[in-house]
Coordinates of C-alpha atoms and ligand atoms in Angstrom, one line a residue:
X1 CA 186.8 183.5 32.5
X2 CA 188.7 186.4 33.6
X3 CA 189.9 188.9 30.8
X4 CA 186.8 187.9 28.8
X5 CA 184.3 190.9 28.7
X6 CA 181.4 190.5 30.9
X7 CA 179.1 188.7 29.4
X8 CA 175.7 186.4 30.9
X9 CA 176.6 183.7 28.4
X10 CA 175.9 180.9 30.7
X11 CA 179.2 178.9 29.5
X12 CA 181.1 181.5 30.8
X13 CA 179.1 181.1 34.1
X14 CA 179.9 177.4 34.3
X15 CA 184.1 178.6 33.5
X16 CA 184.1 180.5 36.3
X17 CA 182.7 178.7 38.9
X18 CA 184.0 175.0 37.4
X19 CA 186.2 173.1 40.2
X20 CA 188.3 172.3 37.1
X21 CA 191.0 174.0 36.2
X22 CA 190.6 175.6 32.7
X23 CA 192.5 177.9 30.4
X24 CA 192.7 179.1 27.1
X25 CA 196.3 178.4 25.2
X26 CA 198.3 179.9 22.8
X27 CA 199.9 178.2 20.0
X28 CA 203.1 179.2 21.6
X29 CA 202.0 177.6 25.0
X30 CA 201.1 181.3 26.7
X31 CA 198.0 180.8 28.9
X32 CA 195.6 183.3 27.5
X33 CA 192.9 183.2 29.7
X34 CA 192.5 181.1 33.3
X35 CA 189.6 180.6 35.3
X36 CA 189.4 181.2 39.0
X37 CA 189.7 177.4 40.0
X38 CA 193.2 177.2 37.7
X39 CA 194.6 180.1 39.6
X40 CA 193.8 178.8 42.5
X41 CA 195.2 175.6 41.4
X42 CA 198.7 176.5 40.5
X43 CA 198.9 179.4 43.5
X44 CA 198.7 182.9 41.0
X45 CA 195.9 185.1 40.6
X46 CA 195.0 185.1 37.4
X47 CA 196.9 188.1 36.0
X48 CA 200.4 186.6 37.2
X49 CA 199.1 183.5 34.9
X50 CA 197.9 184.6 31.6
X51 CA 201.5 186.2 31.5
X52 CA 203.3 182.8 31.9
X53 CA 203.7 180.1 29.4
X54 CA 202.3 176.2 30.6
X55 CA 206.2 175.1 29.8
X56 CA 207.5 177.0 32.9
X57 CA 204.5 175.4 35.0
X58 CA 205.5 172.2 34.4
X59 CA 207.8 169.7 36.2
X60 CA 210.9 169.7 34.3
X61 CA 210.5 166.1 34.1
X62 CA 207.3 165.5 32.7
X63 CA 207.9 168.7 30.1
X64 CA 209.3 166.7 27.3
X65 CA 206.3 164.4 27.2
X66 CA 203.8 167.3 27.1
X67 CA 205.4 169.4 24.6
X68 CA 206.2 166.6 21.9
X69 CA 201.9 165.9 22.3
X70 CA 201.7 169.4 21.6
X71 CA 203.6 169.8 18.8
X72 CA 201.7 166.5 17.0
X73 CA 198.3 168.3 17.6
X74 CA 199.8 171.5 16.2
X75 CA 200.9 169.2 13.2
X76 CA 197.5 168.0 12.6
X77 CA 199.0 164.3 13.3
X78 CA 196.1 164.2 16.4
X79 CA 193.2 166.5 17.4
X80 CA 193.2 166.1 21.1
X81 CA 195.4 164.3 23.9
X82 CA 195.0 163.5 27.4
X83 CA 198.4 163.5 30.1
X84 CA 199.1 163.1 34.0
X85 CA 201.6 165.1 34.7
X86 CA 203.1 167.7 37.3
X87 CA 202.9 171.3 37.8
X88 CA 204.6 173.7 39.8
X89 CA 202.9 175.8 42.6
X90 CA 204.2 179.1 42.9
X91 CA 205.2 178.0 46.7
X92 CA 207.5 175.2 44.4
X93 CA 205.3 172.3 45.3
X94 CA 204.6 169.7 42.9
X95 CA 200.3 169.8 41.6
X96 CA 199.6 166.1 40.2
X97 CA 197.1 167.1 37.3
X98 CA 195.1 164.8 34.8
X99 CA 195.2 166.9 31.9
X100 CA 193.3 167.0 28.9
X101 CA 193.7 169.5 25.6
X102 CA 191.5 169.9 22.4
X103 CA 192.8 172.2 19.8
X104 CA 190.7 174.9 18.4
X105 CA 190.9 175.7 14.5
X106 CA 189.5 178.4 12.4
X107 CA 186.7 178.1 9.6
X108 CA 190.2 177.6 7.3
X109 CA 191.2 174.8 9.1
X110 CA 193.9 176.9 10.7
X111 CA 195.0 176.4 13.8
X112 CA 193.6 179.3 16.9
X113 CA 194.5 178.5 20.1
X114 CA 194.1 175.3 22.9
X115 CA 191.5 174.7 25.3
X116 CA 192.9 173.0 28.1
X117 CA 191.1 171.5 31.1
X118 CA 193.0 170.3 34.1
X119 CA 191.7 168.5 37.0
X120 CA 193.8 168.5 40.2
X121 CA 194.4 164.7 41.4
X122 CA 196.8 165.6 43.8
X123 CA 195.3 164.0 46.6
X124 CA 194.5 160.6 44.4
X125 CA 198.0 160.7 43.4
X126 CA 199.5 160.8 47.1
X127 CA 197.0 157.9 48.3
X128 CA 198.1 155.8 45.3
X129 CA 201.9 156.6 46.0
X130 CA 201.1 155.7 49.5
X131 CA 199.3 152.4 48.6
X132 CA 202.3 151.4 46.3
X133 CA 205.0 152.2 49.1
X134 CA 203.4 150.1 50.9
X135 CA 202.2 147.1 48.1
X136 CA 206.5 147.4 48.0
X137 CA 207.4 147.5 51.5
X138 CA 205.6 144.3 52.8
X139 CA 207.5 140.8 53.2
X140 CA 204.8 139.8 51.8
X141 CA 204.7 138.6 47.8
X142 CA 201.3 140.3 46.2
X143 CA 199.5 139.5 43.3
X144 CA 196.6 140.5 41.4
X145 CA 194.7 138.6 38.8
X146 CA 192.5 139.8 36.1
X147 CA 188.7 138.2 36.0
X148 CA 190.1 136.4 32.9
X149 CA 192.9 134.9 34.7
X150 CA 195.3 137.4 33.4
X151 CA 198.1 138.4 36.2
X152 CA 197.7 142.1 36.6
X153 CA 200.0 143.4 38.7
X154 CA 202.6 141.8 41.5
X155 CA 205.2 143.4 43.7
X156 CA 208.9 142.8 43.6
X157 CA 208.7 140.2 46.5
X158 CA 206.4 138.4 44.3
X159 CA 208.5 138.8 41.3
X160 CA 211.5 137.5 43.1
X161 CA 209.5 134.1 44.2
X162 CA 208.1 133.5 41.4
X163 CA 212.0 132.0 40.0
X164 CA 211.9 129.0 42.3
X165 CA 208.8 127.7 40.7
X166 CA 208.6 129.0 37.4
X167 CA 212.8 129.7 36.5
X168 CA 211.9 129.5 33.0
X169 CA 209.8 131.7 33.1
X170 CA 206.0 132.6 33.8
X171 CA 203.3 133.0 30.9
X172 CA 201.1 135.6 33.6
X173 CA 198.3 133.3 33.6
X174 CA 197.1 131.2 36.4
X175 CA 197.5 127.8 36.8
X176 CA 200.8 127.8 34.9
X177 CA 202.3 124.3 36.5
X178 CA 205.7 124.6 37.6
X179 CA 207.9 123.3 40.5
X180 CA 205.0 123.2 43.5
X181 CA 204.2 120.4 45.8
X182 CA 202.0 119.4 48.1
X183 CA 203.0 119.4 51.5
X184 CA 204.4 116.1 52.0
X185 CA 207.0 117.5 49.6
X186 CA 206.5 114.7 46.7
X187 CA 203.1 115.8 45.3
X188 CA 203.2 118.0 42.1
X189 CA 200.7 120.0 41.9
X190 CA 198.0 119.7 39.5
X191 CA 196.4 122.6 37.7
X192 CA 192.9 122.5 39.9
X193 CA 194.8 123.5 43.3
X194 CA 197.4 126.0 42.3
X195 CA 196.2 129.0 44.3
X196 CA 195.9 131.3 41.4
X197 CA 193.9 129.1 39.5
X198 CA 191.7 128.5 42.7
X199 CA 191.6 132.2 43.3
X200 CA 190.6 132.6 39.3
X201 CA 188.1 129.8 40.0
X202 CA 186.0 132.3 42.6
X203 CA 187.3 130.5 45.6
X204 CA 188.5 132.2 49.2
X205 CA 191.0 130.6 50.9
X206 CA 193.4 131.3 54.3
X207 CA 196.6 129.9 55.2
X208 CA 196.9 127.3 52.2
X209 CA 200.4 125.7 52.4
X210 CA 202.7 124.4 50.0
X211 CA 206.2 124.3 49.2
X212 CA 207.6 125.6 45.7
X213 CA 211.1 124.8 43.9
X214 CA 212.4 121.6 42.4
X215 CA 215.4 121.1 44.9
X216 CA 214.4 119.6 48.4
X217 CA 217.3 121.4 50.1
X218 CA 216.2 125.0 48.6
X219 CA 213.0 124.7 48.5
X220 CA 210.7 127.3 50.1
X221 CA 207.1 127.2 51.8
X222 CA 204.3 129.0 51.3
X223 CA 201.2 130.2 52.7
X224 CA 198.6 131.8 50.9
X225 CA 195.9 133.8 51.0
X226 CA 193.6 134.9 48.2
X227 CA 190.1 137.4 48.6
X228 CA 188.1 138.3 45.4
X229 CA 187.9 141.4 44.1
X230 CA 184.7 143.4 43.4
X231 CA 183.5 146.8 41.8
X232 CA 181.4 149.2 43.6
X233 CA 178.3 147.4 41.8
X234 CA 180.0 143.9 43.0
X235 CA 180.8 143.2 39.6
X236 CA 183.9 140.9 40.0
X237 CA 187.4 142.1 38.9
X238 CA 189.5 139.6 39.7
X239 CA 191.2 138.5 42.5
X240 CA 194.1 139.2 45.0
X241 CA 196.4 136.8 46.5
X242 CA 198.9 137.0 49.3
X243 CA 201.7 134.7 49.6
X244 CA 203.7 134.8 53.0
X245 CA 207.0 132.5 53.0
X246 CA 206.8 130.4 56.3
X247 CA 210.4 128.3 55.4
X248 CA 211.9 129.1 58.7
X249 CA 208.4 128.5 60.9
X250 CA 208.0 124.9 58.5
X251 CA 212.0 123.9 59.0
X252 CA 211.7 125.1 63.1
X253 CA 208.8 122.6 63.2
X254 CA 210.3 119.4 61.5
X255 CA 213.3 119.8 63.7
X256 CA 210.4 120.0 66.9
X257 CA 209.2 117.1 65.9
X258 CA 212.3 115.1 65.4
X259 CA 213.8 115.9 68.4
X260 CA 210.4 114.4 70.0
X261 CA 210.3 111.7 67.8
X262 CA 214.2 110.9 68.8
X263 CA 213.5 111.7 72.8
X264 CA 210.8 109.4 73.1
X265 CA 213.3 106.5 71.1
X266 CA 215.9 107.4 73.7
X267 CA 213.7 106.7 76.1
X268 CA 212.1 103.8 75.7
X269 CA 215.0 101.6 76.0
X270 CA 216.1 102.5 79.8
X271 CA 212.2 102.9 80.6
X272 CA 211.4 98.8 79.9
X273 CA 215.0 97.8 81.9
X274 CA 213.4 100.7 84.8
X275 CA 210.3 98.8 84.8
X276 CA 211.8 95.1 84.6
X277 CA 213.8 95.1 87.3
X278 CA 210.9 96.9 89.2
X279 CA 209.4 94.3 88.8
X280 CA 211.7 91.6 89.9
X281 CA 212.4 94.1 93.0
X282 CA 208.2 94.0 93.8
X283 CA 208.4 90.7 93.3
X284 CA 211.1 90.1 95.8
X285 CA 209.9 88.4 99.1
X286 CA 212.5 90.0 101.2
X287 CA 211.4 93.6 100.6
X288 CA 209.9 95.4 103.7
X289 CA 206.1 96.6 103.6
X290 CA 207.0 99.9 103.4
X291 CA 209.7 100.0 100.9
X292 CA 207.5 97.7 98.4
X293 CA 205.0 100.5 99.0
X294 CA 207.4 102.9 98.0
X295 CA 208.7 100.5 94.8
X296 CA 204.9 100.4 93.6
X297 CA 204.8 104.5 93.8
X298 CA 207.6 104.4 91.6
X299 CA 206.2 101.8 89.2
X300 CA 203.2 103.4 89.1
X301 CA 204.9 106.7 87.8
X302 CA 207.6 104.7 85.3
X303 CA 204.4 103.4 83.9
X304 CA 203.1 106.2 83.5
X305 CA 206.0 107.9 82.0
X306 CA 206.2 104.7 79.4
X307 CA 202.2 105.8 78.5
X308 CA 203.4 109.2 77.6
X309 CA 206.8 108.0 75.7
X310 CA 204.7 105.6 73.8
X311 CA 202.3 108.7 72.8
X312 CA 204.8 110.7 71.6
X313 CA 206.3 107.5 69.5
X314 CA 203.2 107.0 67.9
X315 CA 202.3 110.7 67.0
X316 CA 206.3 110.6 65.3
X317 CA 204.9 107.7 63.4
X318 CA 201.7 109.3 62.1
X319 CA 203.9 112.2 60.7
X320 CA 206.3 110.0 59.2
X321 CA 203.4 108.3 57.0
X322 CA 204.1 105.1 59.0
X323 CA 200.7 104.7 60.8
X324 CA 199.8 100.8 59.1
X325 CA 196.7 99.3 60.0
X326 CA 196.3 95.4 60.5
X327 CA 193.0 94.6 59.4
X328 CA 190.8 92.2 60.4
X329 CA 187.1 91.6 61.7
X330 CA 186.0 92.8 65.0
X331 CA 183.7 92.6 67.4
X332 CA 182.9 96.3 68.2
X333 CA 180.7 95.5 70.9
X334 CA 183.4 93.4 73.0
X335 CA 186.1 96.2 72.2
X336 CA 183.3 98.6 73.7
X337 CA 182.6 96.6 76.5
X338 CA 186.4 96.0 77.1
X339 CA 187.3 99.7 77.4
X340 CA 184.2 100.4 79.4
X341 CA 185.2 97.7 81.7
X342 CA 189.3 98.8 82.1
X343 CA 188.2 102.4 82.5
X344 CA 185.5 101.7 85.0
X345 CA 188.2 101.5 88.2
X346 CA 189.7 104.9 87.7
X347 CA 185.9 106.1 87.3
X348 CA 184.8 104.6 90.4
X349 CA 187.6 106.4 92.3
X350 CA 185.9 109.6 90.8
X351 CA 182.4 108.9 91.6
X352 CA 181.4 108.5 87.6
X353 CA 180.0 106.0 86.1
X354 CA 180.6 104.4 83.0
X355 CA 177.1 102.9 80.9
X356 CA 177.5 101.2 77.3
X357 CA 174.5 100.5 75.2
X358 CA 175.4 98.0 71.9
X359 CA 173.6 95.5 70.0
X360 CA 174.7 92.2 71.1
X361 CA 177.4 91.8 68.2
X362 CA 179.0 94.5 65.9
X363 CA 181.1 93.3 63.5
X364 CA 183.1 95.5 61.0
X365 CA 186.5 95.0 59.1
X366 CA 189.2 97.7 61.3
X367 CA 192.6 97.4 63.5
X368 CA 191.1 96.4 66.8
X369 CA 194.1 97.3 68.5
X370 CA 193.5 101.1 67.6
X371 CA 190.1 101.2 67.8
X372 CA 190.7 100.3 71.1
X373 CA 193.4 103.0 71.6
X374 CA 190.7 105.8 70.6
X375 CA 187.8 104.5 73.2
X376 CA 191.1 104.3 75.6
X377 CA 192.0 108.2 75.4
X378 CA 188.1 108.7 75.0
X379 CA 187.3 107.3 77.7
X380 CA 190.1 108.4 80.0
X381 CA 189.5 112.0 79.1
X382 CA 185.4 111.8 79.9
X383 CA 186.3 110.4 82.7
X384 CA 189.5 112.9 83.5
X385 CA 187.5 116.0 82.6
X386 CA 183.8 115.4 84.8
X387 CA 185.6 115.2 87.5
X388 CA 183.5 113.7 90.3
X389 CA 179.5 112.2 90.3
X390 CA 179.0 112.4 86.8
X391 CA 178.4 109.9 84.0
X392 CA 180.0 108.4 80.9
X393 CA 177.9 107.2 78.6
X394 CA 179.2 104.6 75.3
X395 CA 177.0 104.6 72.4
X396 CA 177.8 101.9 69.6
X397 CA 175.2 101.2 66.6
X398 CA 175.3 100.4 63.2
X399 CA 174.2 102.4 60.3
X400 CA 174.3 100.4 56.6
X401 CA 177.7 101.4 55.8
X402 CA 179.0 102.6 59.0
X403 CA 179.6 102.3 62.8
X404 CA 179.4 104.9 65.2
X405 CA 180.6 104.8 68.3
X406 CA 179.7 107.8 70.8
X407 CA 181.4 108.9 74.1
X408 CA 179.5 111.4 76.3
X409 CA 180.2 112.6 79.4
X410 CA 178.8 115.3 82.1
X411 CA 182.0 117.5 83.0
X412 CA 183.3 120.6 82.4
X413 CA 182.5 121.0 78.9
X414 CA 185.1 122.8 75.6
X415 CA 184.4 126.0 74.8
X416 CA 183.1 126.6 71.4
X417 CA 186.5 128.7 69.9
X418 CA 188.4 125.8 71.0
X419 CA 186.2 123.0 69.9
X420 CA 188.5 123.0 66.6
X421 CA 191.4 123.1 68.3
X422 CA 191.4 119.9 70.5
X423 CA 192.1 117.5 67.9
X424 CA 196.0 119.6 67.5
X425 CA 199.2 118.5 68.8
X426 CA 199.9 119.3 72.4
X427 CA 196.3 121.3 72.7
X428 CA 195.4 121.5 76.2
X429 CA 192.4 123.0 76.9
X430 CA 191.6 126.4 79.0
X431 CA 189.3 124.2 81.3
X432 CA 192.0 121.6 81.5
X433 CA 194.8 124.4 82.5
X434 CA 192.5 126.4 84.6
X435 CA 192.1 123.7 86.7
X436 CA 195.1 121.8 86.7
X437 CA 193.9 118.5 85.8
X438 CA 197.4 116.8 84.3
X439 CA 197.3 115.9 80.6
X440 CA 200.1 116.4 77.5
X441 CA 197.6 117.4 74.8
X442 CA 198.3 114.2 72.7
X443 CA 195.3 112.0 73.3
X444 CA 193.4 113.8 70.9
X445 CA 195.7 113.8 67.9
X446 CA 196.3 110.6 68.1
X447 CA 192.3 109.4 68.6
X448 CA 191.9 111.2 64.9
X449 CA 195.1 110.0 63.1
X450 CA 193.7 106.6 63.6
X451 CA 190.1 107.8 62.8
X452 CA 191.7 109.0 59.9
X453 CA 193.7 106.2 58.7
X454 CA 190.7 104.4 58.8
X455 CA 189.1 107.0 56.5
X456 CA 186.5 107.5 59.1
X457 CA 185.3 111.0 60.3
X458 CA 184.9 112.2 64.3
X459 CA 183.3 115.1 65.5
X460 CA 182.6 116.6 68.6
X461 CA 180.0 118.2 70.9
X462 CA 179.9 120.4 73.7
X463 CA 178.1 122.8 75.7
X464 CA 180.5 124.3 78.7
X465 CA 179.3 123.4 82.3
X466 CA 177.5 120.3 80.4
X467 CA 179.5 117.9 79.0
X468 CA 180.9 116.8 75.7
X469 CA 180.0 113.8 72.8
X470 CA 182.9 112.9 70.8
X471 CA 181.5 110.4 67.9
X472 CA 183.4 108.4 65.7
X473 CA 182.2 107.1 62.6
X474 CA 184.2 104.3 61.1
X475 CA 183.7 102.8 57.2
X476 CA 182.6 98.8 58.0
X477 CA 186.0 98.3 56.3
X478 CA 188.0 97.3 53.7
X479 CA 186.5 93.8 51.8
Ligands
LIG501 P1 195.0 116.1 77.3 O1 193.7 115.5 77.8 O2 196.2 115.3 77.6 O3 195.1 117.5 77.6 P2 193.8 115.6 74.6 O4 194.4 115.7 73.3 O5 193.2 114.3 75.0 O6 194.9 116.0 75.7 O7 192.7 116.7 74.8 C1 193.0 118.0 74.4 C2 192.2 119.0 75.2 O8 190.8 118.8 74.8 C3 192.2 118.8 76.7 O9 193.3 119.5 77.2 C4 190.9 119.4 77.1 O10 191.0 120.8 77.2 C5 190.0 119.1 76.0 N1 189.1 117.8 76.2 C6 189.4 116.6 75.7 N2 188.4 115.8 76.0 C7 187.5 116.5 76.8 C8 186.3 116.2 77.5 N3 185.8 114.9 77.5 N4 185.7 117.1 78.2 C9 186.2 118.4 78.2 N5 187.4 118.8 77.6 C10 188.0 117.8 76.9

C-alpha cells in the first residue's frame, strides 16, 4: 500500500499488486490507505483517495444500507459484513462492487480502523442486468425449479399465467394440481404429467401441449418446453421450463378444421344428386358416342371429387372422437387379396405389378371395412408413387398375438426428415410436389387413425431412389 513506508514485508507485496481493490478505513469512513488496483478502480490516484471518505464514493442510493452495517460493526453488534453496492467513478459512472469489511480492534478490544476489500463485478453485474432484461422481455412465461422441486425464480409473464390454473394461489412446488387438462379439453391432469413435476422428475421434453383454466371459453393453451440444469461438474441444479401460449394458433386450427369438416358436409349432398343423374344420363340409349364419352369424363372426375369429400369427412370424424369400429372376424387374407386385386388395373396402366404372399386363411377380430381402407390408400400410393415398371409387393403373416400386413413398393422413395412427417394432415411430400404427381396429403392420416383406433402400431421404411415398406401391425382383436 501506498503511504505505508517501504517495506519487503511480503503482504504488502501481495496489497500492491492484488487485482482487488483494498483500503484501509477510518472509524469515520476516511480511506486511509488504497492500493493501486482501488485507485484504479474508482478513477483517483491514490493521493485524491486517502483524502475522501467511502460515503461520498458511494451511490446515494445504496449509502444508507452501507452505513447502518457500519455503524453495527462499530457497535460491536457484528465483526464483519459483506455488501453489493455501487460506487462512483470520478468520470460519474456507476462501479458495481462486492464488498467485504472486517474491523480491526486494539489489544483493549477498542476499535482501530476497517479493512476493506472490494472486488469490481461491474462487468458480472451488466451481463446479469442484461440476462434479466431479457428473462423480462420475452412473450415467453419462464421458470426455474430447484433440484428439490422448489420454484426458484419465474418472470412476470409467468407470474401472470400462473392465475388461470392456480387462482388460489400456488404453494411454489411442482406438481401442485390445479385447473389443467389434457388436450381434448376434459382430462384433468394428474400429478405425473404436469410439466413441472416431469421437468423435476429429470425428464426433457419439446412442444408438450395443454390447455390451463377451469372455463372452456377462457381458457388458454400451452406449449412447453423444459431442459435440465447442470453445474460446471454436471451436478444437477434443477430445471428450466418455458411455457409459450399458442391460444390463437390452437383456436385458428379448430376453426380450419371445421370449416373442412362443414365444406366436405356441404358437399356431399349435391355431389350424390351430380352423380345420380349421371348416371341415368350414361345410361340413356339416346345419347350420342361422343357426348357419353364426354358424360363418363365427367363421372370419372365427380367420382373422384366424392373420394376426396369422403376423405376429408372421415378425417373431421377422427378429430371429433367419432371414429367407431364394427368388429367382427375377418379373413385378412381375402381383404388382402381383395385390395391387391381392385388396385391391380390402375397398376397395370403403370407398368407395376402388384404380388401378395398370405397363408391361406388369416383370421383376426377388426373392422374389415377399414382395414380395407388402409391397404386401399396403401396400395394406391405404392402404386402412385413408383411410377412406371416397378413392383408392389403385400406381405400378410401372423405373429401369436398380432398381424402384420406389409406394403412395399420400388418408387421414388421419402426422405428421411420427412419420414415422420407423412403420417400429418395434408403432408405432401417433396418427391410428391417435385414431381407433380396429384395427391391431398390425407391418405396417410387417415391409414393411422384407423391403425390407431385399432390400437395397432404402423411404421414405415424408406431409402430414396428405392422404395418404401409401410407395415401395419394390428392386435388379433378384441374377444
Ligand atoms: P398424398 O399421397 O395424397 O400426398 P398421403 O397422406 O397418402 O397423401 O401421403 C403423404 C405423403 O407421403 C405423400 O405426399 C408422399 O410424399 C409420401 N408418400 C406416401 N406414400 C408413399 C410411397 N409409397 N412412396 C413414396 N412417398 C410416399
Amino acid at each position: 500500500m501506498q503511504g505505508a513506508s517501504e517495506s519487503p514485508d511480503p503482504w504488502l507485496l501481495t496489497l500492491q499488486h492484488s487485482p482487488i481493490g483494498m483500503a484501509m478505513v477510518g472509524l469515520d469512513g476516511r480511506l486511509l490507505m488504497v492500493n493501486p488496483a482501488m485507485s484504479e478502480m474508482l478513477g483517483y490516484d491514490v493521493e485524491q483517495l486517502t483524502q475522501r471518505g467511502f460515503q461520498e464514493l458511494t451511490h446515494p442510493d445504496d449509502l444508507d444500507a452501507d452505513l447502518a452495517l457500519f455503524e453495527q460493526t462499530l457497535a460491536g453488534d457484528i465483526d464483519s459484513y459483506r455488501l453489493r453496492k455501487r460506487y462512483l467513478h470520478a468520470d460519474g459512472h456507476v462501479v458495481w462492487g462486492d464488498l467485504s469489511v472486517a474491523l480491526v480492534r486494539g489489544p483493549e478490544g477498542d476499535p482501530l480502523h476497517f479493512i476493506s476489500q472490494v472486488l469490481d463485478i461491474t462487468a458480472a453485474e451488466r451481463e446479469r442486468q442484461s440476462l434479466e432484461a431479457i428473462f423480462e422481455t420475452v412473450t415467453v412465461g419462464l421458470l426455474l425449479i430447484g433440484p428439490d422441486g422448489r420454484y426458484e425464480r419465474m418472470n412476470c409473464r409467468h407470474q401472470e399465467t400462473m392465475q388461470l390454473p392456480f387462482p388460489d394461489g400456488h404453494e411454489g412446488e411442482a406438481g401442485q394440481l390445479g385447473h389443467v387438462f389434457h388436450l381434448d379439453g376434459h382430462r384433468r391432469m394428474e400429478r405425473e404429467d404436469m410439466p413441472s413435476y416431469r421437468a423435476t422428475a429429470g425428464e426433457e421434453f419439446d412442444d408438450y401441449t395443454y390447455w390451463v383454466g377451469d372455463d372452456p371459453a377462457t381458457r388458454r393453451a400451452f406449449s412447453t418446453s423444459a431442459r435440465q440444469v447442470r453445474g460446471p461438474s454436471g451436478e444437477p441444479l434443477g430445471a428450466a421450463l418455458a411455457y409459450q401460449d399458442i391460444t390463437d394458433l390452437m383456436r385458428a386450427m379448430k376453426v380450419k378444421d371445421e370449416f373442412v369438416s362443414s365444406v366436405s358436409h356441404e358437399l356431399r349432398t349435391p355431389l350424390t344428386s351430380v352423380l345420380g343423374y349421371l348416371e341415368l344420363l350414361h345410361d340413356n340409349g339416346t345419347l350420342a358416342d361422343d357426348a357419353r364419352a364426354q358424360v363418363q369424363v365427367v363421372r370419372r372426375n365427380a367420382l373422384r371429387l366424392q373420394a376426396l369429400v369422403s376423405d376429408l369427412l372421415q378425417v373431421g370424424q377422427v378429430q371429433e372422437g367419432r371414429l367407431r369400429l364394427q368388429y367382427a372376424e375377418a379373413d385378412l387374407t381375402a381383404v388382402v387379396q381383395d385390395a391387391a386385386e381392385a388396385s391391380r388395373s390402375l397398376a397395370s396402366r403403370h407398368g407395376v405389378e402388384i404380388g401378395v404372399e398370405a397363408p391361406d386363411r388369416v383370421v383376426a377380430r377388426v373392422d374389415e371395412q377399414r382395414v380395407r381402407q388402409v391397404l386401399d390408400n396403401l396400395l394406391s400410393n405404392a402404386v402412385k408413387y413408383t411410377g412406371t415398371e416397378g413392383e408392389v409387393s403385400v406381405v400378410l403373416r401372423e405373429e401369436p398375438d398380432s398381424v402384420v400386413i406389409e406394403v412395399s413398393d420400388t418408387g421414388i422413395g421419402i426422405p428421411a426428415d420427412e419420414v415422420d412427417q407423412v403420417f400429418g394432415r395434408f403432408f405432401r411430400g417433396s418427391g410428391a410436389l417435385e414431381q407433380h404427381i396429384p395427391g391431398t396429403g390425407l391418405g396417410l392420416d387417415i391409414v393411422s387413425s384407423i391403425v390407431a383406433a385399432h390400437g395397432g402400431e404402423l411404421s414405415l421404411e424408406s431409402e430414396v431412389g428405392r422404395g418404401s415398406t409401410f407395415r401395419v401391425c394390428l392386435p388379433r382383436g378384441p374377444a
